[in-house]
Amino acid sequence: MSTTNPDISVVIPLYNEEESLPELAEWIDQVMQKNHFRYELIMVDDGSKDSSWKVIETLAAKNSNIKGVKFKRNYGKSAALHKGFEAACGNVVITMDADLQDSPDEIPGLYKMIAEEKYDLVSGWKKKRHDPISKTLPSKFFNSVTRKVSGINNLHDFNCGLKAYHINVVKNIEVYGEMHRYIPVIAKWVGFTKIGEKEVEHRARKYGVTKFGLERFVNGFLDLLSITFVSRFGKKPMHLFGTLGTLMFTLGLFGAMYLGISKIYCVYNDIPATRLTQRPSFYLLLTSMIIGTQLFLAGFLAEMISRNDKDRNRYIIEKEINRSVH
Ligand code: UDP
Ligand code: MG
């Protein structure tokens, strides 16, 4: 990596955090100076309605390491992180929340794990949390489900805002919607498997209020479903829908054929038999055939769509030997 790049890019997504910013910027600067890190601090203002942007302008005027981006409206934490990742050019990228709940004192430890211990991603773990129980309990549940689904068994706290990444990771993952909760999962599926955890200090919110309400749990759950689906079948939808559809259609077809043939047999041999339309199984089998066809069609359409996806051939090459064949 080029030596002109900073050692660390700190990315901070923020929404209405005017009170915290000066203190946070000052603290980060102290930590960086003490450890002789070259750094950039990227503040992404996610459409704040308070004076956050003014504060950022003032801070940036005093400290040339500080950069700022302001969104036109509030697009969400994931969008803010995405923009920050795009802008970052340090060898190690560290994200933290703007509300002073995460301590900048953790930066050197996190940096070391990425730069020296060669982790791809290190997630903070707020072992001792200063949050209400209405937040900590559901979060425990979420984390355990996410561990099971993703197979990342060593993380306790997927949604911690304080994380460190190798620059290659942030340039190769797509954080959208509200997927910031599942960045380690996304990173793993892209192929970054050395994922670690570091216990970090968690502090109570000093200023302002939390920006996420109860809907975080519903959204979080739906996002978990879609991330599981997209990663398993996103590139091969026909494998899921096609299999299910074919199974259901075949079941319906053979069942209906059986009913039909046995009916014909009865008619020819003068055995009394109920009408097909009076047998419930007839309707069930019919429905099965219809749903089977629909599923197959859904799979086919999804397959056509994914053919047009510009990301369809996205892969990361780790090493390559390029011998000329001539
Ligand atoms: N945030 C953001 N956009 C949003 C909501 C939140 O950039 O739409 C930022 C927020 O300013 C903070 C971080 O995301 O820096 C985490 O938010 P918060 O502290 O409200 O979440 P909690 O700690 O309660 O989970
Ligand atoms: Mg917070």
Short mmCIF file of C-alpha atoms and ligand atoms in Angstrom, two decimals:
data_model
loop_
_atom_site.label_atom_id
_atom_site.label_comp_id
_atom_site.label_asym_id
_atom_site.label_seq_id
_atom_site.Cartn_x
_atom_site.Cartn_y
_atom_site.Cartn_z
CA MET A 1 0.00 0.00 0.00
CA SER A 2 1.25 3.47 -0.83
CA THR A 3 3.00 5.32 1.95
CA THR A 4 1.09 8.49 1.29
CA ASN A 5 -2.09 6.87 2.51
CA PRO A 6 -2.98 7.49 6.12
CA ASP A 7 -2.59 4.58 8.53
CA ILE A 8 -6.14 4.90 9.71
CA SER A 9 -9.40 6.24 8.31
CA VAL A 10 -11.97 6.81 11.00
CA VAL A 11 -15.51 6.83 9.59
CA ILE A 12 -18.26 8.35 11.69
CA PRO A 13 -21.89 8.25 10.58
CA LEU A 14 -23.91 10.85 12.42
CA TYR A 15 -27.40 12.18 12.63
CA ASN A 16 -28.16 15.13 14.91
CA GLU A 17 -25.11 14.78 17.14
CA GLU A 18 -23.99 18.42 17.41
CA GLU A 19 -23.08 18.27 21.10
CA SER A 20 -20.81 15.25 20.87
CA LEU A 21 -18.75 16.11 17.81
CA PRO A 22 -16.17 18.58 19.17
CA GLU A 23 -15.37 16.33 22.12
CA LEU A 24 -15.16 13.27 19.90
CA ALA A 25 -12.90 14.91 17.30
CA GLU A 26 -10.62 16.25 20.01
CA TRP A 27 -10.34 12.87 21.71
CA ILE A 28 -9.62 11.02 18.46
CA ASP A 29 -6.94 13.56 17.58
CA GLN A 30 -5.26 13.07 20.97
CA VAL A 31 -5.20 9.30 20.58
CA MET A 32 -3.77 9.56 17.06
CA GLN A 33 -1.05 12.01 18.06
CA LYS A 34 -0.05 9.98 21.08
CA ASN A 35 0.37 6.87 18.93
CA HIS A 36 1.91 8.70 15.94
CA PHE A 37 -0.75 7.54 13.52
CA ARG A 38 -1.34 9.35 10.27
CA TYR A 39 -5.09 9.52 10.04
CA GLU A 40 -8.13 10.97 8.38
CA LEU A 41 -11.44 11.47 10.12
CA ILE A 42 -14.40 11.21 7.79
CA MET A 43 -17.60 12.58 9.26
CA VAL A 44 -20.68 11.63 7.30
CA ASP A 45 -23.59 13.85 8.22
CA ASP A 46 -26.67 11.80 7.46
CA GLY A 47 -28.95 14.77 6.82
CA SER A 48 -28.86 16.22 10.34
CA LYS A 49 -31.44 18.85 11.18
CA ASP A 50 -29.43 20.42 13.97
CA SER A 51 -26.16 22.31 13.60
CA SER A 52 -23.98 19.20 13.19
CA TRP A 53 -22.74 20.27 9.75
CA LYS A 54 -21.72 23.73 11.00
CA VAL A 55 -19.79 22.04 13.78
CA ILE A 56 -18.05 19.78 11.25
CA GLU A 57 -17.10 22.78 9.10
CA THR A 58 -15.60 24.53 12.08
CA LEU A 59 -13.69 21.41 13.15
CA ALA A 60 -12.40 20.78 9.62
CA ALA A 61 -11.16 24.37 9.37
CA LYS A 62 -9.00 23.79 12.42
CA ASN A 63 -7.79 20.28 11.69
CA SER A 64 -6.81 19.27 8.17
CA ASN A 65 -7.25 15.57 8.96
CA ILE A 66 -10.99 16.07 9.23
CA LYS A 67 -13.14 15.56 6.17
CA GLY A 68 -16.88 15.89 5.92
CA VAL A 69 -19.73 14.78 3.70
CA LYS A 70 -23.30 15.91 4.15
CA PHE A 71 -26.31 14.06 2.79
CA LYS A 72 -29.26 16.02 1.47
CA ARG A 73 -31.60 14.11 3.73
CA ASN A 74 -31.50 11.33 6.30
CA TYR A 75 -30.77 8.15 4.35
CA GLY A 76 -29.84 5.93 7.27
CA LYS A 77 -26.73 4.64 8.98
CA SER A 78 -25.95 2.07 6.26
CA ALA A 79 -25.92 4.71 3.54
CA ALA A 80 -23.68 6.90 5.68
CA LEU A 81 -21.24 4.03 6.24
CA HIS A 82 -21.31 3.20 2.55
CA LYS A 83 -20.31 6.75 1.65
CA GLY A 84 -17.60 6.76 4.32
CA PHE A 85 -16.19 3.47 3.03
CA GLU A 86 -16.12 4.84 -0.47
CA ALA A 87 -14.18 7.89 0.64
CA ALA A 88 -11.75 6.11 2.98
CA CYS A 89 -8.15 5.58 1.89
CA GLY A 90 -6.36 4.53 5.09
CA ASN A 91 -4.86 1.06 5.35
CA VAL A 92 -7.13 0.34 8.28
CA VAL A 93 -10.67 1.69 8.49
CA ILE A 94 -12.33 2.14 11.84
CA THR A 95 -16.00 3.00 12.27
CA MET A 96 -17.51 4.38 15.43
CA ASP A 97 -20.72 6.00 16.54
CA ALA A 98 -20.77 9.74 17.03
CA ASP A 99 -22.50 9.73 20.39
CA LEU A 100 -19.41 9.05 22.51
CA GLN A 101 -20.71 5.61 23.45
CA ASP A 102 -17.62 4.15 21.78
CA SER A 103 -14.25 5.13 23.15
CA PRO A 104 -11.49 6.34 20.78
CA ASP A 105 -9.03 4.79 23.24
CA GLU A 106 -9.82 1.46 21.58
CA ILE A 107 -8.32 2.62 18.26
CA PRO A 108 -4.69 1.48 18.81
CA GLY A 109 -5.77 -2.00 19.91
CA LEU A 110 -8.10 -2.41 16.95
CA TYR A 111 -5.46 -1.08 14.56
CA LYS A 112 -2.96 -3.62 15.84
CA MET A 113 -5.34 -6.52 15.29
CA ILE A 114 -5.84 -5.56 11.65
CA ALA A 115 -2.33 -4.37 10.78
CA GLU A 116 -0.26 -6.90 12.73
CA GLU A 117 -2.49 -9.84 13.59
CA LYS A 118 -3.89 -9.71 10.06
CA TYR A 119 -7.57 -9.83 10.85
CA ASP A 120 -9.86 -8.83 7.99
CA LEU A 121 -12.45 -7.43 10.35
CA VAL A 122 -12.63 -6.90 14.08
CA SER A 123 -15.93 -6.20 15.77
CA GLY A 124 -16.22 -4.51 19.13
CA TRP A 125 -18.01 -6.32 21.89
CA LYS A 126 -19.77 -4.19 24.47
CA LYS A 127 -19.57 -6.81 27.18
CA LYS A 128 -20.83 -4.44 29.81
CA ARG A 129 -23.59 -2.43 28.20
CA HIS A 130 -25.07 0.81 29.37
CA ASP A 131 -28.36 0.42 27.59
CA PRO A 132 -31.88 -0.32 28.84
CA ILE A 133 -32.93 -3.97 29.08
CA SER A 134 -35.52 -3.44 26.31
CA LYS A 135 -32.52 -3.13 24.03
CA THR A 136 -30.09 -5.64 25.49
CA LEU A 137 -32.45 -8.62 25.65
CA PRO A 138 -33.69 -8.58 22.04
CA SER A 139 -30.14 -7.88 20.98
CA LYS A 140 -29.01 -11.11 22.69
CA PHE A 141 -31.63 -13.02 20.74
CA PHE A 142 -30.62 -11.40 17.45
CA ASN A 143 -27.00 -12.12 17.96
CA SER A 144 -27.62 -15.76 18.67
CA VAL A 145 -29.81 -16.19 15.57
CA THR A 146 -27.26 -14.35 13.44
CA ARG A 147 -24.48 -16.59 14.78
CA LYS A 148 -26.43 -19.68 13.77
CA VAL A 149 -27.40 -18.40 10.32
CA SER A 150 -24.00 -17.00 9.42
CA GLY A 151 -21.77 -19.58 11.04
CA ILE A 152 -19.69 -16.80 12.58
CA ASN A 153 -19.64 -18.33 16.03
CA ASN A 154 -17.08 -16.14 17.70
CA LEU A 155 -18.99 -12.84 17.63
CA HIS A 156 -21.17 -11.78 20.55
CA ASP A 157 -22.25 -8.46 19.17
CA PHE A 158 -22.78 -8.07 15.44
CA ASN A 159 -24.31 -4.62 15.63
CA CYS A 160 -21.56 -2.83 17.57
CA GLY A 161 -20.82 0.50 15.89
CA LEU A 162 -17.14 0.24 16.74
CA LYS A 163 -15.43 -1.96 14.17
CA ALA A 164 -12.13 -2.12 12.34
CA TYR A 165 -11.53 -3.32 8.80
CA HIS A 166 -8.72 -3.90 6.41
CA ILE A 167 -9.21 -1.43 3.57
CA ASN A 168 -9.83 -4.28 1.09
CA VAL A 169 -12.88 -5.32 3.07
CA VAL A 170 -14.65 -1.98 2.97
CA LYS A 171 -13.93 -1.57 -0.73
CA ASN A 172 -15.50 -4.92 -1.51
CA ILE A 173 -18.68 -5.02 0.51
CA GLU A 174 -21.96 -3.37 -0.23
CA VAL A 175 -23.78 -1.97 2.80
CA TYR A 176 -27.30 -0.91 1.92
CA GLY A 177 -30.79 -0.68 3.40
CA GLU A 178 -30.23 -1.36 7.07
CA MET A 179 -27.55 -3.95 6.54
CA HIS A 180 -25.10 -2.19 8.84
CA ARG A 181 -26.28 -4.68 11.45
CA TYR A 182 -24.84 -7.53 9.47
CA ILE A 183 -21.55 -6.25 8.09
CA PRO A 184 -19.54 -9.22 9.42
CA VAL A 185 -21.99 -11.57 7.69
CA ILE A 186 -21.68 -9.71 4.40
CA ALA A 187 -17.88 -9.68 4.71
CA LYS A 188 -17.78 -13.40 5.39
CA TRP A 189 -19.87 -14.19 2.36
CA VAL A 190 -17.67 -12.08 0.15
CA GLY A 191 -14.75 -14.18 1.38
CA PHE A 192 -13.20 -12.31 4.31
CA THR A 193 -13.18 -15.02 6.91
CA LYS A 194 -10.64 -13.90 9.47
CA ILE A 195 -13.12 -12.15 11.68
CA GLY A 196 -12.24 -11.31 15.26
CA GLU A 197 -13.70 -9.66 18.28
CA LYS A 198 -12.36 -7.25 20.83
CA GLU A 199 -13.94 -6.42 24.11
CA VAL A 200 -14.54 -2.70 24.18
CA GLU A 201 -15.64 -0.19 26.73
CA HIS A 202 -19.19 0.98 26.27
CA ARG A 203 -20.37 4.22 27.76
CA ALA A 204 -23.81 5.64 28.34
CA ARG A 205 -25.01 8.15 25.75
CA LYS A 206 -23.79 11.54 26.92
CA TYR A 207 -25.83 13.85 24.73
CA GLY A 208 -28.92 13.49 22.57
CA VAL A 209 -31.12 10.40 22.17
CA THR A 210 -30.93 7.10 20.33
CA LYS A 211 -31.92 7.32 16.67
CA PHE A 212 -33.41 3.83 16.47
CA GLY A 213 -36.79 2.94 17.94
CA LEU A 214 -38.60 -0.36 18.38
CA GLU A 215 -38.85 -0.84 14.63
CA ARG A 216 -35.20 -1.82 14.74
CA PHE A 217 -36.22 -5.33 15.77
CA VAL A 218 -38.72 -5.90 12.99
CA ASN A 219 -36.40 -4.44 10.38
CA GLY A 220 -33.47 -6.30 11.81
CA PHE A 221 -35.30 -9.59 11.51
CA LEU A 222 -36.43 -8.98 7.94
CA ASP A 223 -32.93 -7.95 6.95
CA LEU A 224 -31.58 -11.14 8.44
CA LEU A 225 -34.01 -13.15 6.33
CA SER A 226 -33.15 -11.31 3.16
CA ILE A 227 -29.44 -11.51 3.74
CA THR A 228 -29.70 -15.25 4.27
CA PHE A 229 -31.77 -15.66 1.16
CA VAL A 230 -29.76 -13.38 -1.05
CA SER A 231 -26.49 -14.96 -0.07
CA ARG A 232 -27.71 -18.54 -0.47
CA PHE A 233 -29.88 -18.20 -3.54
CA GLY A 234 -29.32 -14.69 -4.88
CA LYS A 235 -27.04 -15.93 -7.63
CA LYS A 236 -28.98 -19.11 -8.36
CA PRO A 237 -32.67 -18.49 -7.66
CA MET A 238 -33.70 -21.36 -9.90
CA HIS A 239 -32.11 -23.83 -7.49
CA LEU A 240 -34.61 -22.88 -4.83
CA PHE A 241 -37.74 -22.00 -6.79
CA GLY A 242 -37.16 -24.47 -9.56
CA THR A 243 -36.71 -27.41 -7.19
CA LEU A 244 -39.72 -26.50 -5.08
CA GLY A 245 -41.84 -25.77 -8.14
CA THR A 246 -40.92 -29.00 -9.91
CA LEU A 247 -41.58 -31.02 -6.77
CA MET A 248 -45.00 -29.51 -6.20
CA PHE A 249 -45.99 -29.76 -9.84
CA THR A 250 -44.93 -33.40 -10.11
CA LEU A 251 -46.72 -34.27 -6.89
CA GLY A 252 -49.91 -32.63 -8.19
CA LEU A 253 -49.60 -34.18 -11.63
CA PHE A 254 -49.07 -37.74 -10.46
CA GLY A 255 -51.73 -37.45 -7.77
CA ALA A 256 -54.26 -36.12 -10.29
CA MET A 257 -53.29 -38.81 -12.78
CA TYR A 258 -53.85 -41.45 -10.15
CA LEU A 259 -57.30 -40.05 -9.38
CA GLY A 260 -58.16 -39.85 -13.08
CA ILE A 261 -56.99 -43.35 -13.92
CA SER A 262 -58.76 -44.91 -10.95
CA LYS A 263 -61.92 -43.08 -11.97
CA ILE A 264 -61.70 -44.39 -15.54
CA TYR A 265 -61.03 -47.87 -14.20
CA CYS A 266 -64.15 -47.70 -12.02
CA VAL A 267 -66.29 -46.43 -14.91
CA TYR A 268 -65.19 -49.23 -17.25
CA ASN A 269 -65.71 -51.91 -14.65
CA ASP A 270 -69.03 -50.58 -13.41
CA ILE A 271 -67.70 -49.99 -9.92
CA PRO A 272 -69.52 -47.10 -8.24
CA ALA A 273 -67.14 -44.18 -7.56
CA THR A 274 -67.49 -40.63 -6.23
CA ARG A 275 -67.11 -37.77 -8.64
CA LEU A 276 -63.67 -36.27 -8.86
CA THR A 277 -65.07 -32.85 -8.02
CA GLN A 278 -66.37 -34.21 -4.76
CA ARG A 279 -62.99 -35.43 -3.62
CA PRO A 280 -61.04 -32.83 -1.62
CA SER A 281 -57.72 -34.32 -2.69
CA PHE A 282 -58.55 -33.40 -6.28
CA TYR A 283 -58.53 -29.71 -5.35
CA LEU A 284 -55.40 -30.04 -3.27
CA LEU A 285 -53.56 -31.68 -6.15
CA LEU A 286 -54.80 -29.06 -8.58
CA THR A 287 -53.60 -26.29 -6.28
CA SER A 288 -50.26 -28.01 -5.94
CA MET A 289 -49.84 -28.01 -9.71
CA ILE A 290 -50.75 -24.36 -9.99
CA ILE A 291 -48.42 -23.28 -7.19
CA GLY A 292 -45.68 -25.46 -8.64
CA THR A 293 -45.97 -23.69 -11.98
CA GLN A 294 -45.93 -20.29 -10.27
CA LEU A 295 -42.83 -21.14 -8.27
CA PHE A 296 -41.07 -22.35 -11.36
CA LEU A 297 -41.98 -19.14 -13.15
CA ALA A 298 -40.78 -17.05 -10.21
CA GLY A 299 -37.46 -18.88 -10.34
CA PHE A 300 -37.18 -18.39 -14.07
CA LEU A 301 -37.88 -14.65 -13.83
CA ALA A 302 -35.43 -14.25 -10.96
CA GLU A 303 -32.83 -16.07 -13.02
CA MET A 304 -33.39 -13.69 -15.95
CA ILE A 305 -33.04 -10.72 -13.63
CA SER A 306 -29.83 -11.97 -12.08
CA ARG A 307 -28.39 -12.44 -15.58
CA ASN A 308 -28.66 -8.69 -16.03
CA ASP A 309 -27.18 -7.91 -12.63
CA LYS A 310 -23.95 -6.02 -13.10
CA ASP A 311 -22.57 -7.71 -9.99
CA ARG A 312 -23.16 -11.21 -11.29
CA ASN A 313 -19.48 -11.90 -11.72
CA ARG A 314 -18.14 -10.28 -8.62
CA TYR A 315 -15.20 -12.01 -7.08
CA ILE A 316 -12.08 -11.05 -5.27
CA ILE A 317 -8.81 -12.47 -6.49
CA GLU A 318 -6.36 -13.05 -3.69
CA LYS A 319 -3.33 -14.32 -5.60
CA GLU A 320 -2.43 -14.90 -9.18
CA ILE A 321 0.43 -16.30 -11.19
CA ASN A 322 0.47 -14.79 -14.60
CA ARG A 323 2.82 -16.73 -16.84
CA SER A 324 2.80 -15.82 -20.47
CA VAL A 325 1.68 -18.79 -22.53
CA HIS A 326 3.36 -17.66 -25.75
N1 UDP B 1 -27.06 7.40 12.76
C1 UDP B 1 -27.01 7.84 11.45
N2 UDP B 1 -28.16 7.85 10.72
C2 UDP B 1 -29.36 7.44 11.23
C3 UDP B 1 -29.40 6.97 12.55
C4 UDP B 1 -28.22 6.95 13.29
O1 UDP B 1 -25.95 8.21 10.95
O2 UDP B 1 -30.36 7.49 10.51
C5 UDP B 1 -25.84 7.39 13.58
C6 UDP B 1 -25.97 8.08 14.92
O3 UDP B 1 -25.81 9.46 14.82
C7 UDP B 1 -24.87 7.41 15.71
C8 UDP B 1 -24.87 6.00 15.17
O4 UDP B 1 -25.53 6.05 13.91
O5 UDP B 1 -23.62 8.02 15.43
C9 UDP B 1 -25.59 5.03 16.09
O6 UDP B 1 -26.87 5.52 16.40
P1 UDP B 1 -27.49 5.49 17.87
O7 UDP B 1 -26.45 5.88 18.88
O8 UDP B 1 -28.73 6.30 17.85
O9 UDP B 1 -27.84 3.95 18.01
P2 UDP B 1 -27.78 3.07 19.34
O10 UDP B 1 -26.44 3.31 19.98
O11 UDP B 1 -28.91 3.51 20.18
O12 UDP B 1 -27.94 1.65 18.82
MG MG B 2 -25.50 5.01 20.47
#
